Structure formats: structure tokens, C-alpha cells
mmCIF file of C-alpha atoms and ligand atoms in Angstrom:
data_model
loop_
_atom_site.group_PDB
_atom_site.id
_atom_site.type_symbol
_atom_site.label_atom_id
_atom_site.label_comp_id
_atom_site.label_asym_id
_atom_site.label_seq_id
_atom_site.Cartn_x
_atom_site.Cartn_y
_atom_site.Cartn_z
ATOM 1 C CA MET A 14 -0.062 0.118 0.059
ATOM 2 C CA ARG A 15 1.615 3.329 -1.119
ATOM 3 C CA LEU A 16 1.265 6.022 1.693
ATOM 4 C CA LEU A 17 1.751 9.556 0.909
ATOM 5 C CA HIS A 18 2.321 11.663 3.842
ATOM 6 C CA VAL A 19 2.382 15.422 3.977
ATOM 7 C CA VAL A 20 3.666 17.917 6.357
ATOM 8 C CA GLY A 21 4.182 21.541 6.086
ATOM 9 C CA THR A 22 4.575 23.258 9.575
ATOM 10 C CA ARG A 23 6.166 22.812 12.960
ATOM 11 C CA PRO A 24 2.921 21.181 14.656
ATOM 12 C CA ASN A 25 2.734 18.489 11.913
ATOM 13 C CA PHE A 26 6.192 16.695 12.420
ATOM 14 C CA MET A 27 5.232 15.252 16.025
ATOM 15 C CA LYS A 28 1.883 13.957 14.372
ATOM 16 C CA VAL A 29 3.227 12.329 11.146
ATOM 17 C CA ALA A 30 6.764 10.781 12.952
ATOM 18 C CA PRO A 31 4.875 7.918 15.219
ATOM 19 C CA ILE A 32 2.556 6.861 12.097
ATOM 20 C CA MET A 33 5.535 6.416 9.863
ATOM 21 C CA ALA A 34 7.499 4.732 12.422
ATOM 22 C CA ALA A 35 4.498 2.385 13.406
ATOM 23 C CA ALA A 36 4.083 1.772 9.491
ATOM 24 C CA GLU A 37 7.937 0.671 9.500
ATOM 25 C CA ARG A 38 7.428 -1.316 12.317
ATOM 26 C CA TRP A 39 4.552 -3.007 10.748
ATOM 27 C CA ASN A 40 6.636 -3.927 7.783
ATOM 28 C CA ARG A 41 9.456 -5.604 9.981
ATOM 29 C CA GLU A 42 6.832 -7.675 11.586
ATOM 30 C CA SER A 43 5.123 -8.705 8.458
ATOM 31 C CA VAL A 44 8.162 -9.862 6.747
ATOM 32 C CA GLY A 45 7.402 -13.414 5.569
ATOM 33 C CA VAL A 46 3.543 -13.196 6.134
ATOM 34 C CA PRO A 47 2.110 -14.220 2.907
ATOM 35 C CA GLY A 48 -0.427 -11.833 1.667
ATOM 36 C CA GLY A 49 0.228 -9.401 4.449
ATOM 37 C CA VAL A 50 0.094 -5.654 3.558
ATOM 38 C CA VAL A 51 3.377 -3.817 3.343
ATOM 39 C CA PHE A 52 3.440 0.052 3.090
ATOM 40 C CA GLU A 53 5.703 1.925 0.726
ATOM 41 C CA GLN A 54 5.950 5.422 2.406
ATOM 42 C CA THR A 55 6.575 8.788 0.673
ATOM 43 C CA LEU A 56 7.305 11.676 2.816
ATOM 44 C CA VAL A 57 6.120 15.247 1.285
ATOM 45 C CA HIS A 58 7.387 18.552 3.105
ATOM 46 C CA THR A 59 5.295 21.556 1.582
ATOM 47 C CA GLY A 60 7.895 23.996 3.051
ATOM 48 C CA GLN A 61 5.221 26.069 4.508
ATOM 49 C CA HIS A 62 7.837 26.454 7.196
ATOM 50 C CA TYR A 63 11.219 26.706 5.918
ATOM 51 C CA ASP A 64 13.552 28.100 8.832
ATOM 52 C CA ARG A 65 16.090 25.384 10.109
ATOM 53 C CA ALA A 66 14.416 26.329 13.801
ATOM 54 C CA MET A 67 10.745 25.659 12.772
ATOM 55 C CA SER A 68 11.722 22.539 10.656
ATOM 56 C CA GLU A 69 14.928 20.650 10.391
ATOM 57 C CA VAL A 70 15.566 20.621 13.978
ATOM 58 C CA PHE A 71 11.879 18.580 14.265
ATOM 59 C CA PHE A 72 13.236 16.124 11.871
ATOM 60 C CA GLU A 73 16.334 15.514 13.785
ATOM 61 C CA ASP A 74 14.705 15.370 17.168
ATOM 62 C CA LEU A 75 11.973 13.330 15.883
ATOM 63 C CA GLY A 76 13.931 10.757 13.865
ATOM 64 C CA LEU A 77 12.106 11.703 10.850
ATOM 65 C CA PRO A 78 13.326 10.665 7.426
ATOM 66 C CA GLU A 79 14.497 13.131 4.640
ATOM 67 C CA PRO A 80 11.312 14.335 2.821
ATOM 68 C CA THR A 81 11.029 12.526 -0.410
ATOM 69 C CA HIS A 82 9.931 15.897 -1.732
ATOM 70 C CA PHE A 83 10.316 19.394 -0.751
ATOM 71 C CA LEU A 84 7.985 21.635 -2.230
ATOM 72 C CA ASN A 85 9.414 24.859 -1.280
ATOM 73 C CA THR A 86 6.119 26.858 -1.153
ATOM 74 C CA GLY A 87 6.951 29.131 1.858
ATOM 75 C CA SER A 88 4.920 31.987 3.063
ATOM 76 C CA GLY A 89 2.282 34.262 1.755
ATOM 77 C CA SER A 90 -1.381 34.831 2.114
ATOM 78 C CA HIS A 91 -3.841 32.024 2.785
ATOM 79 C CA ALA A 92 -4.893 31.957 -0.746
ATOM 80 C CA CYS A 93 -1.351 32.136 -1.974
ATOM 81 C CA GLN A 94 -0.058 29.463 0.316
ATOM 82 C CA THR A 95 -2.880 27.114 -0.424
ATOM 83 C CA ALA A 96 -2.845 27.543 -4.021
ATOM 84 C CA SER A 97 0.987 27.244 -4.099
ATOM 85 C CA VAL A 98 0.990 23.691 -2.276
ATOM 86 C CA MET A 99 -1.813 22.376 -4.360
ATOM 87 C CA ILE A 100 0.091 23.584 -7.563
ATOM 88 C CA ALA A 101 3.217 22.127 -6.543
ATOM 89 C CA LEU A 102 1.647 18.871 -4.837
ATOM 90 C CA GLU A 103 -0.561 17.977 -7.791
ATOM 91 C CA PRO A 104 2.413 16.698 -10.197
ATOM 92 C CA VAL A 105 3.822 14.745 -7.309
ATOM 93 C CA LEU A 106 0.591 12.932 -6.836
ATOM 94 C CA LEU A 107 0.508 12.252 -10.604
ATOM 95 C CA GLU A 108 3.909 11.178 -10.655
ATOM 96 C CA THR A 109 3.750 8.682 -7.525
ATOM 97 C CA GLN A 110 0.375 7.605 -7.598
ATOM 98 C CA PRO A 111 -0.074 6.811 -4.049
ATOM 99 C CA ASP A 112 -3.284 4.481 -2.774
ATOM 100 C CA LEU A 113 -3.928 7.085 0.264
ATOM 101 C CA VAL A 114 -2.604 10.588 1.213
ATOM 102 C CA VAL A 115 -2.279 11.020 4.789
ATOM 103 C CA VAL A 116 -2.708 14.663 5.959
ATOM 104 C CA VAL A 117 -2.282 15.764 9.765
ATOM 105 C CA GLY A 118 -3.727 18.622 11.805
ATOM 106 C CA ASP A 119 -5.193 21.784 10.308
ATOM 107 C CA VAL A 120 -2.844 24.050 8.800
ATOM 108 C CA ASN A 121 -2.928 25.399 5.108
ATOM 109 C CA SER A 122 -0.832 22.834 3.959
ATOM 110 C CA THR A 123 -3.088 20.305 5.373
ATOM 111 C CA LEU A 124 -6.304 21.669 3.482
ATOM 112 C CA ALA A 125 -4.163 21.996 0.324
ATOM 113 C CA ALA A 126 -3.054 18.370 0.252
ATOM 114 C CA ALA A 127 -6.492 16.969 1.091
ATOM 115 C CA LEU A 128 -7.966 19.132 -1.769
ATOM 116 C CA THR A 129 -5.602 18.197 -4.190
ATOM 117 C CA ALA A 130 -5.693 14.608 -3.579
ATOM 118 C CA ALA A 131 -9.817 14.382 -3.475
ATOM 119 C CA LYS A 132 -9.774 16.158 -6.767
ATOM 120 C CA LEU A 133 -7.511 13.599 -8.201
ATOM 121 C CA GLN A 134 -9.822 10.832 -6.573
ATOM 122 C CA ILE A 135 -7.085 9.873 -4.375
ATOM 123 C CA PRO A 136 -8.163 8.584 -1.060
ATOM 124 C CA VAL A 137 -7.419 10.936 1.793
ATOM 125 C CA ALA A 138 -7.036 10.131 5.421
ATOM 126 C CA HIS A 139 -7.060 13.042 7.920
ATOM 127 C CA VAL A 140 -5.347 12.504 11.365
ATOM 128 C CA GLU A 141 -6.573 14.742 14.281
ATOM 129 C CA SER A 142 -9.989 14.853 12.496
ATOM 130 C CA GLY A 143 -13.238 16.382 13.788
ATOM 131 C CA LEU A 144 -11.910 18.983 16.496
ATOM 132 C CA ARG A 145 -13.833 22.167 16.258
ATOM 133 C CA SER A 146 -13.603 25.487 18.181
ATOM 134 C CA ARG A 147 -16.939 26.866 16.419
ATOM 135 C CA ASP A 148 -14.839 29.796 15.691
ATOM 136 C CA ARG A 149 -14.765 30.685 11.964
ATOM 137 C CA THR A 150 -12.423 33.403 12.347
ATOM 138 C CA MET A 151 -9.779 30.972 13.009
ATOM 139 C CA PRO A 152 -7.795 29.847 9.699
ATOM 140 C CA GLU A 153 -7.408 26.723 11.279
ATOM 141 C CA GLU A 154 -11.308 26.070 12.089
ATOM 142 C CA LEU A 155 -12.111 26.523 8.359
ATOM 143 C CA ASN A 156 -8.897 24.308 7.324
ATOM 144 C CA ARG A 157 -10.620 21.567 9.697
ATOM 145 C CA ILE A 158 -14.000 21.808 8.294
ATOM 146 C CA VAL A 159 -13.045 21.420 4.750
ATOM 147 C CA THR A 160 -10.492 18.642 5.025
ATOM 148 C CA ASP A 161 -12.975 16.634 7.026
ATOM 149 C CA ALA A 162 -15.599 17.247 4.426
ATOM 150 C CA VAL A 163 -13.244 15.815 1.641
ATOM 151 C CA ALA A 164 -11.333 13.030 3.908
ATOM 152 C CA ASP A 165 -12.443 9.226 3.183
ATOM 153 C CA LEU A 166 -10.684 8.195 6.592
ATOM 154 C CA LEU A 167 -11.156 10.498 9.528
ATOM 155 C CA PHE A 168 -9.074 9.650 12.750
ATOM 156 C CA THR A 169 -9.973 11.466 15.701
ATOM 157 C CA THR A 170 -8.122 11.780 18.949
ATOM 158 C CA CYS A 171 -11.168 12.194 21.449
ATOM 159 C CA ARG A 172 -14.969 11.227 21.632
ATOM 160 C CA ASP A 173 -16.049 14.939 21.151
ATOM 161 C CA ALA A 174 -14.421 14.996 17.846
ATOM 162 C CA ASP A 175 -16.517 11.795 16.698
ATOM 163 C CA GLU A 176 -19.691 13.844 17.775
ATOM 164 C CA ASN A 177 -18.806 16.942 15.919
ATOM 165 C CA LEU A 178 -18.302 14.755 12.747
ATOM 166 C CA LEU A 179 -21.284 12.854 12.732
ATOM 167 C CA ALA A 180 -23.202 16.157 13.438
ATOM 168 C CA GLU A 181 -21.956 17.571 10.470
ATOM 169 C CA GLY A 182 -23.330 14.479 8.516
ATOM 170 C CA ILE A 183 -19.949 12.612 8.215
ATOM 171 C CA ALA A 184 -20.739 8.671 7.828
ATOM 172 C CA ALA A 185 -20.002 6.975 10.859
ATOM 173 C CA GLU A 186 -18.025 4.326 9.184
ATOM 174 C CA LYS A 187 -15.385 6.854 8.232
ATOM 175 C CA ILE A 188 -14.821 7.927 11.387
ATOM 176 C CA LEU A 189 -12.205 5.941 13.769
ATOM 177 C CA PHE A 190 -11.267 7.094 17.294
ATOM 178 C CA VAL A 191 -7.577 6.011 17.481
ATOM 179 C CA GLY A 192 -6.021 8.589 20.223
ATOM 180 C CA ASN A 193 -3.626 10.967 19.990
ATOM 181 C CA PRO A 194 -0.488 10.574 17.904
ATOM 182 C CA MET A 195 1.123 13.719 19.298
ATOM 183 C CA ILE A 196 1.282 12.137 23.207
ATOM 184 C CA ASP A 197 3.022 9.173 21.179
ATOM 185 C CA SER A 198 6.034 11.316 20.267
ATOM 186 C CA LEU A 199 5.699 12.851 23.764
ATOM 187 C CA GLU A 200 6.151 9.603 25.417
ATOM 188 C CA MET A 201 8.815 8.495 22.768
ATOM 189 C CA CYS A 202 10.859 11.775 23.346
ATOM 190 C CA ARG A 203 10.038 12.490 27.268
ATOM 191 C CA GLN A 204 13.167 10.663 28.777
ATOM 192 C CA LYS A 205 15.534 11.907 25.911
ATOM 193 C CA ALA A 206 14.343 15.428 26.292
ATOM 194 C CA LEU A 207 14.517 15.512 30.229
ATOM 195 C CA GLY A 208 18.414 14.819 29.583
ATOM 196 C CA ARG A 209 19.079 18.245 27.640
ATOM 197 C CA PRO A 210 20.503 21.101 29.270
ATOM 198 C CA ILE A 211 18.200 23.626 28.428
ATOM 199 C CA LEU A 212 17.252 24.766 32.069
ATOM 200 C CA ALA A 213 20.748 25.171 33.031
ATOM 201 C CA SER A 214 21.421 26.813 29.527
ATOM 202 C CA LEU A 215 18.727 29.602 30.393
ATOM 203 C CA GLY A 216 19.475 29.756 34.136
ATOM 204 C CA LEU A 217 16.417 28.321 35.106
ATOM 205 C CA GLN A 218 15.273 26.022 37.978
ATOM 206 C CA SER A 219 12.843 23.551 37.596
ATOM 207 C CA HIS A 220 9.240 24.101 38.597
ATOM 208 C CA GLU A 221 10.235 27.926 39.192
ATOM 209 C CA TYR A 222 9.648 29.401 35.896
ATOM 210 C CA ALA A 223 6.567 29.960 33.380
ATOM 211 C CA VAL A 224 6.887 29.282 29.654
ATOM 212 C CA VAL A 225 4.940 31.731 27.031
ATOM 213 C CA THR A 226 4.140 30.895 23.784
ATOM 214 C CA LEU A 227 1.884 33.193 21.660
ATOM 215 C CA HIS A 228 1.688 33.387 17.759
ATOM 216 C CA ARG A 229 -2.033 33.274 16.795
ATOM 217 C CA PRO A 230 -2.682 36.299 14.148
ATOM 218 C CA SER A 231 -5.706 37.081 16.287
ATOM 219 C CA ASN A 232 -3.065 37.747 19.112
ATOM 220 C CA VAL A 233 -0.251 39.304 17.409
ATOM 221 C CA ASP A 234 -1.077 40.523 14.015
ATOM 222 C CA SER A 235 -2.741 44.016 15.281
ATOM 223 C CA GLU A 236 -0.934 46.597 17.215
ATOM 224 C CA GLU A 237 -3.647 46.802 20.286
ATOM 225 C CA GLY A 238 -3.229 42.766 20.322
ATOM 226 C CA LEU A 239 0.676 43.007 20.626
ATOM 227 C CA ARG A 240 0.336 45.690 23.328
ATOM 228 C CA ARG A 241 -1.752 43.178 25.325
ATOM 229 C CA VAL A 242 1.154 40.428 24.590
ATOM 230 C CA VAL A 243 4.008 42.753 25.984
ATOM 231 C CA ASP A 244 1.888 43.780 28.977
ATOM 232 C CA VAL A 245 0.956 40.160 29.717
ATOM 233 C CA LEU A 246 4.513 39.223 29.396
ATOM 234 C CA GLN A 247 5.956 42.402 31.717
ATOM 235 C CA ARG A 248 3.132 41.388 34.259
ATOM 236 C CA LEU A 249 3.758 37.757 34.407
ATOM 237 C CA SER A 250 7.402 38.153 34.803
ATOM 238 C CA HIS A 251 6.779 40.163 37.846
ATOM 239 C CA MET A 252 5.256 37.147 39.650
ATOM 240 C CA ILE A 253 7.755 34.359 37.926
ATOM 241 C CA SER A 254 10.839 34.111 35.907
ATOM 242 C CA VAL A 255 9.471 33.692 32.333
ATOM 243 C CA VAL A 256 10.869 32.373 29.255
ATOM 244 C CA PHE A 257 9.336 33.166 25.747
ATOM 245 C CA PRO A 258 10.623 31.101 22.634
ATOM 246 C CA VAL A 259 9.325 33.487 20.066
ATOM 247 C CA HIS A 260 7.529 32.446 16.992
ATOM 248 C CA ALA A 261 8.753 33.686 13.784
ATOM 249 C CA ARG A 262 5.612 35.591 13.201
ATOM 250 C CA THR A 263 5.580 37.262 16.398
ATOM 251 C CA ARG A 264 9.203 37.965 16.010
ATOM 252 C CA ARG A 265 8.296 39.896 13.010
ATOM 253 C CA ARG A 266 5.399 41.661 14.519
ATOM 254 C CA LEU A 267 7.348 42.788 17.465
ATOM 255 C CA ASP A 268 10.274 44.085 15.227
ATOM 256 C CA ASP A 269 7.934 45.846 12.926
ATOM 257 C CA SER A 270 6.001 47.498 15.784
ATOM 258 C CA GLY A 271 9.100 48.549 17.594
ATOM 259 C CA LEU A 272 7.478 46.926 20.916
ATOM 260 C CA ALA A 273 10.308 44.534 21.410
ATOM 261 C CA ALA A 274 11.943 47.314 23.071
ATOM 262 C CA GLY A 275 9.619 47.353 26.270
ATOM 263 C CA LEU A 276 10.725 43.599 26.781
ATOM 264 C CA SER A 277 14.530 43.995 26.866
ATOM 265 C CA ASP A 278 15.162 45.284 30.292
ATOM 266 C CA CYS A 279 13.260 42.874 32.540
ATOM 267 C CA ALA A 280 15.926 40.672 34.296
ATOM 268 C CA THR A 281 13.121 37.880 34.828
ATOM 269 C CA LEU A 282 11.902 37.499 31.007
ATOM 270 C CA ARG A 283 14.062 35.863 28.426
ATOM 271 C CA LEU A 284 13.191 36.054 24.770
ATOM 272 C CA THR A 285 14.741 33.164 22.881
ATOM 273 C CA GLU A 286 14.540 31.840 19.543
ATOM 274 C CA PRO A 287 12.085 28.895 18.616
ATOM 275 C CA LEU A 288 13.059 25.973 20.219
ATOM 276 C CA GLY A 289 13.569 22.453 19.081
ATOM 277 C CA TYR A 290 10.993 19.599 19.980
ATOM 278 C CA LEU A 291 13.254 18.029 22.688
ATOM 279 C CA ASP A 292 14.479 21.263 24.041
ATOM 280 C CA PHE A 293 10.571 22.715 24.226
ATOM 281 C CA LEU A 294 9.318 19.211 25.895
ATOM 282 C CA ALA A 295 12.095 19.860 28.231
ATOM 283 C CA LEU A 296 11.038 23.224 29.028
ATOM 284 C CA MET A 297 7.408 22.543 29.241
ATOM 285 C CA ALA A 298 7.714 19.345 31.232
ATOM 286 C CA GLN A 299 9.475 21.391 34.425
ATOM 287 C CA ALA A 300 7.664 24.320 33.821
ATOM 288 C CA ARG A 301 5.486 25.691 36.848
ATOM 289 C CA LEU A 302 3.053 27.043 34.212
ATOM 290 C CA VAL A 303 2.471 27.497 30.337
ATOM 291 C CA LEU A 304 0.750 30.475 28.928
ATOM 292 C CA THR A 305 -0.027 30.033 25.322
ATOM 293 C CA ASP A 306 -2.610 30.105 22.271
ATOM 294 C CA SER A 307 -1.199 26.830 20.649
ATOM 295 C CA GLY A 308 -3.408 24.115 19.970
ATOM 296 C CA GLY A 309 -1.204 21.231 20.677
ATOM 297 C CA ILE A 310 0.552 22.456 23.772
ATOM 298 C CA GLN A 311 -2.766 22.433 25.332
ATOM 299 C CA GLU A 312 -2.623 18.839 24.940
ATOM 300 C CA GLU A 313 0.784 18.098 25.973
ATOM 301 C CA THR A 314 0.573 20.173 29.389
ATOM 302 C CA THR A 315 -2.537 17.939 30.094
ATOM 303 C CA VAL A 316 -0.394 14.696 29.872
ATOM 304 C CA LEU A 317 2.324 16.433 31.549
ATOM 305 C CA GLY A 318 0.272 17.338 34.521
ATOM 306 C CA VAL A 319 1.755 21.169 34.024
ATOM 307 C CA PRO A 320 -0.996 24.174 34.395
ATOM 308 C CA CYS A 321 -1.833 25.514 31.104
ATOM 309 C CA VAL A 322 -3.377 28.858 30.593
ATOM 310 C CA THR A 323 -4.683 29.214 27.032
ATOM 311 C CA VAL A 324 -5.132 32.850 25.724
ATOM 312 C CA ARG A 325 -8.164 32.174 23.631
ATOM 313 C CA LYS A 326 -11.937 32.644 23.883
ATOM 314 C CA SER A 327 -12.552 29.043 22.683
ATOM 315 C CA THR A 328 -10.831 25.515 22.516
ATOM 316 C CA GLU A 329 -11.248 23.083 19.723
ATOM 317 C CA ARG A 330 -9.551 20.646 22.542
ATOM 318 C CA PRO A 331 -12.127 20.684 25.289
ATOM 319 C CA VAL A 332 -10.906 17.634 26.819
ATOM 320 C CA THR A 333 -7.916 19.502 27.882
ATOM 321 C CA VAL A 334 -10.602 21.692 29.778
ATOM 322 C CA THR A 335 -12.599 19.089 31.491
ATOM 323 C CA GLU A 336 -10.049 16.292 32.242
ATOM 324 C CA GLY A 337 -6.701 18.043 31.980
ATOM 325 C CA THR A 338 -4.975 21.108 33.434
ATOM 326 C CA ASN A 339 -6.275 23.904 30.527
ATOM 327 C CA ARG A 340 -8.180 27.026 31.135
ATOM 328 C CA LEU A 341 -9.103 29.664 29.010
ATOM 329 C CA ALA A 342 -8.528 33.299 29.612
ATOM 330 C CA ASP A 343 -9.982 36.263 27.595
ATOM 331 C CA PRO A 344 -7.279 37.386 24.751
ATOM 332 C CA ASP A 345 -8.937 40.866 25.014
ATOM 333 C CA ASP A 346 -8.654 41.280 28.692
ATOM 334 C CA VAL A 347 -5.034 41.264 30.249
ATOM 335 C CA ASP A 348 -6.768 41.450 33.941
ATOM 336 C CA ASP A 349 -8.518 38.196 33.225
ATOM 337 C CA ILE A 350 -5.247 36.515 31.644
ATOM 338 C CA MET A 351 -3.252 37.672 34.869
ATOM 339 C CA GLN A 352 -6.113 36.598 37.079
ATOM 340 C CA VAL A 353 -6.369 32.990 35.282
ATOM 341 C CA ALA A 354 -2.820 32.568 35.414
ATOM 342 C CA GLY A 355 -2.621 33.504 39.152
ATOM 343 C CA ARG A 356 -5.319 30.630 39.978
ATOM 344 C CA ALA A 357 -3.314 28.407 37.897
ATOM 345 C CA LEU A 358 -0.049 29.088 39.663
ATOM 346 C CA GLY A 359 -1.759 28.746 42.946
ATOM 347 C CA ALA A 360 -3.577 25.223 41.927
ATOM 348 C CA ALA A 361 -2.333 21.853 42.353
ATOM 349 C CA ALA A 362 -2.254 20.057 39.062
ATOM 350 C CA SER A 363 -1.567 16.549 38.057
ATOM 351 C CA PRO A 364 -0.951 14.593 34.820
ATOM 352 C CA SER A 365 -4.313 13.396 33.151
ATOM 353 C CA ARG A 366 -4.583 10.709 30.301
ATOM 354 C CA PRO A 367 -7.488 11.390 28.228
ATOM 355 C CA GLU A 368 -8.927 7.941 26.663
ATOM 356 C CA LEU A 369 -6.274 6.504 24.135
ATOM 357 C CA TRP A 370 -3.698 9.202 24.979
ATOM 358 C CA ASP A 371 -1.484 6.072 25.565
ATOM 359 C CA GLY A 372 1.468 6.529 23.289
ATOM 360 C CA HIS A 373 -0.110 3.877 20.792
ATOM 361 C CA ALA A 374 -2.133 5.951 18.556
ATOM 362 C CA GLY A 375 0.277 5.651 15.787
ATOM 363 C CA GLU A 376 -0.071 1.741 15.713
ATOM 364 C CA ARG A 377 -3.787 2.117 15.651
ATOM 365 C CA ILE A 378 -3.668 4.183 12.934
ATOM 366 C CA VAL A 379 -1.801 1.909 10.892
ATOM 367 C CA ARG A 380 -3.674 -0.916 11.959
ATOM 368 C CA ALA A 381 -6.511 0.580 10.418
ATOM 369 C CA LEU A 382 -4.884 1.636 7.269
ATOM 370 C CA ALA A 383 -4.044 -1.901 6.669
ATOM 371 C CA SER A 384 -7.603 -3.382 7.179
ATOM 372 C CA TRP A 385 -8.992 -0.440 5.060
ATOM 373 C CA TRP A 386 -6.760 -1.445 2.094
ATOM 374 C CA ASP A 387 -7.243 -5.293 2.907
ATOM 375 C CA PRO A 388 -9.888 -6.391 5.074
ATOM 376 C CA ARG A 389 -8.313 -9.614 5.653
ATOM 377 C CA ALA A 390 -5.195 -7.582 7.316
HETATM 378 C C1 UD1 B 13 1.214 28.232 10.857
HETATM 379 C C2 UD1 B 13 -0.380 27.527 10.794
HETATM 380 C C3 UD1 B 13 -0.848 27.661 12.531
HETATM 381 C C4 UD1 B 13 0.033 27.194 13.543
HETATM 382 C C5 UD1 B 13 1.457 27.528 13.337
HETATM 383 C C6 UD1 B 13 2.671 26.877 14.047
HETATM 384 C C7 UD1 B 13 -1.928 28.050 8.971
HETATM 385 C C8 UD1 B 13 -2.951 28.659 8.660
HETATM 386 N N1 UD1 B 13 -1.354 28.496 10.155
HETATM 387 O O1 UD1 B 13 0.765 29.637 11.404
HETATM 388 O O2 UD1 B 13 -2.308 26.887 12.666
HETATM 389 O O3 UD1 B 13 -0.229 27.080 14.745
HETATM 390 O O4 UD1 B 13 1.785 27.422 11.660
HETATM 391 O O5 UD1 B 13 3.722 27.390 13.985
HETATM 392 O O6 UD1 B 13 -1.405 27.389 8.373
HETATM 393 N N2 UD1 B 13 7.890 32.428 8.786
HETATM 394 C C9 UD1 B 13 9.170 32.344 8.978
HETATM 395 N N3 UD1 B 13 9.900 31.117 9.012
HETATM 396 C C10 UD1 B 13 9.209 30.088 8.688
HETATM 397 C C11 UD1 B 13 7.671 29.908 8.703
HETATM 398 C C12 UD1 B 13 7.175 31.250 8.889
HETATM 399 O O7 UD1 B 13 10.130 33.490 9.106
HETATM 400 O O8 UD1 B 13 9.814 28.933 8.661
HETATM 401 C C13 UD1 B 13 7.323 33.596 9.288
HETATM 402 C C14 UD1 B 13 6.893 34.563 7.860
HETATM 403 O O9 UD1 B 13 6.996 35.689 8.017
HETATM 404 C C15 UD1 B 13 5.327 34.164 7.661
HETATM 405 C C16 UD1 B 13 5.112 33.872 9.060
HETATM 406 O O10 UD1 B 13 5.789 33.357 9.898
HETATM 407 O O11 UD1 B 13 4.905 34.882 6.825
HETATM 408 C C17 UD1 B 13 3.857 32.852 8.965
HETATM 409 O O12 UD1 B 13 4.006 31.853 8.815
HETATM 410 P P1 UD1 B 13 2.730 31.059 8.389
HETATM 411 O O13 UD1 B 13 3.138 29.513 8.110
HETATM 412 O O14 UD1 B 13 1.834 31.813 7.311
HETATM 413 O O15 UD1 B 13 1.811 30.796 9.371
HETATM 414 P P2 UD1 B 13 2.043 30.649 11.162
HETATM 415 O O16 UD1 B 13 1.813 31.802 11.846
HETATM 416 O O17 UD1 B 13 3.313 29.835 11.395
#
């Protein structure tokens, strides 16, 4: 069975790595089994993220193979980025003729790849399907809805995602609850990450600092939003030491607006370049608090048992609030963010494992792919 995986951005890499590794293990175990399914894997990188710190480091940290095809599409408006991926991917799909295209997450590359394959009548599997924030101003929400609408196999990470898909009229037999492959990567790398010297190199003590990541357009693209981010960073760093690995988008906005200057004279606030997977995992695992607007970090902190404040009005991952360590804070209200952060800092938190977030989602996905391809497998 020819699988073609498409990745494009930082949060895609840790989702695809466990699936590719599980397919390799499947192949090794099926050597000599007559009539068994064997996977032939191709990895396509769209190039949506291209800086070493946003891409290559993750391939090294996660043990991902070199991409077979690098499309070099880069940055641009949503339409340009989506269209560039479609234009560059189509000839690759025509040439390689995969039996299934696997897309993960909700970024523009995910949507573009799913649409390109579906238009060529190539079946599509969507991993991390069915998440809904119900906020259509989020570009990712549109990407999720459209990707799920054209996908043939929809792999979900939580039960509420199944319900969302059923409510949108997607046939039950296409939906497979398999757990969370991002947690597979976390479990695979946790020990190795804890051996990294990142805390010492940043002068931090375990459980005595907060990690901040903020990069959503809704938080950093407007000047008011960016001012609130700066305000939060300054106020939080009066409560606890803060490390802020700055995403490329946020860095550009801070530099263009001149607001970065207001952050340079605070001894308890460290701005760093974007970190690799292992360093960031080490930093998160030993933090007292994480304050973020990311999607995946809400899930990782739940499993790590680290209090998480998500600076967003809604989340497509409600299980991290109901079962995990996550709390939402109003992005338009700095006082609310500080109050929620204060409560999170004061509360006890312990690791939680939503159903099937057990480190074996990749294997379940591969088994499901094999039996989709050959029901006797
Ligand atoms: C994208 C995803 C978002 C995800 C995030 C993770 C979409 C719509 N958004 O947002 O869901 O949470 O990735 O990081 O797909 N840039 C660089 N170097 C890079 C990549 C980007 O400097 O390697 C800069 C460029 O100025 C670019 C900007 O970052 O214009 C934004 O990049 P883009 O891929 O458009 O969106 P992200 O904000 O990264």
C-alpha cells in the first residue's frame, strides 16, 4: 500500500512521526507473512515552514526521514499559500500515484493537500479530525471543516470529535477514534528531552518558571493585540521568571512595531529563538505554568500535568479543560489573563490521560489503514 504523508509546519511533524515509525514496524513484523499488507511510504514537505528552527530541527529530534519531495512553497497570504501547495503537490501525486494521502492537523498545507488529492480521486486520511472551536474567524477552523468534508478516513483523538463529525453528516464508518499521535511523540521523546541541558543554559530552576508561546494572528497581528501580549509578559515576569521562545510570526510583528524594546530591560523575562522539539518538551515538562495560544500545547501540558492558560476565547480541544490542566483566558482582557494565570499558579495540577492518549495511536492508525486497504489484514 503506497502511503503519501504530507507535512508543512512545525506542529505537523510530531503527528506524522509516530505513524511513519509504526508503519515501518508493521513492515518489519510482516516480513514472511504471505499476503500481508506492506507499506511503501513517501514523505512530502510543502515548505510552509522552512527556517531550520521551525522545521529541520524537528526532523532530527523526532527521527523523521528526509522528505522525499520538498515543495518549497514558503510563506504568503492564505490564498497564495494554499494555492502554491496545490500547484506544487499535484504533479507529485500524479507521478507517485499513492493509494492514500495522509494529512495531519489543521494548517494551510493540510487543507491544500487534502483538496488536491480529493480532486484527483485519491483517498485521503485526516489525522486529528473532528476538532471544532466553532470560531470561523480562526483560519484553522476553516481548514478543519473543509479537510474533514473531503476526507475518506477520519482519525480522531477524542470522543467529542466523533460527535462533531457525526453532527456534520459524516458517515460513522469513516470515523475511527484512535487516540492522539502527538502524545506518542511526547512519550517516545520524554526521557531524552529531560536529559537536555536547556534549563541550565537558560539559568532556570525546575518548577520555578513559566513558559509563554503566543503566535496566533488574532493575538499578534494587530497593534492592540501585540500591546496586550507585551503587557502580559511584563506583568507575568513580575510574578515568576518567564521564558518566551518567539515564533517567527511574532518576532516579525514585535520588530516591525518597535514594541520589542519594552521587553528588553526585564531581568526575569528571557526571549529566545524558536526551540526544537526536545528542548521545548524539556522546558514545558519542568515548568510551573505554560501560557499559550497554541493548539497542541494544551494537549501536551494535560499529559505532563503542567497548568496551562490558553489565551483564546474558545478551544477545539475541550477535553484538555474538562479532564486536563487547561484554562481559557480572554485574549482581549489582560486582567482576566493575569487572574487566570494567578489561579493556575496557585492550584495543584496532576497529569491526566484522556482516553487512548497512551502512546499507541500510531499503531492503531497503521492497523486501521491496513484493514481499510485489505479487510483480511
Ligand atoms: C501556521 C499555522 C498555524 C500553526 C502554526 C504553527 C496556518 C493557517 N497556520 O501559522 O495553525 O499553529 O503554523 O507554527 O497554516 N515564517 C518564518 N519562517 C518560517 C515560517 C514562517 O519566518 O519557517 C514567518 C513568515 O513571516 C510568515 C509567518 O511566519 O509569513 C507566518 O507563517 P505561516 O506559515 O503563514 O503561519 P504561522 O503563523 O506559522
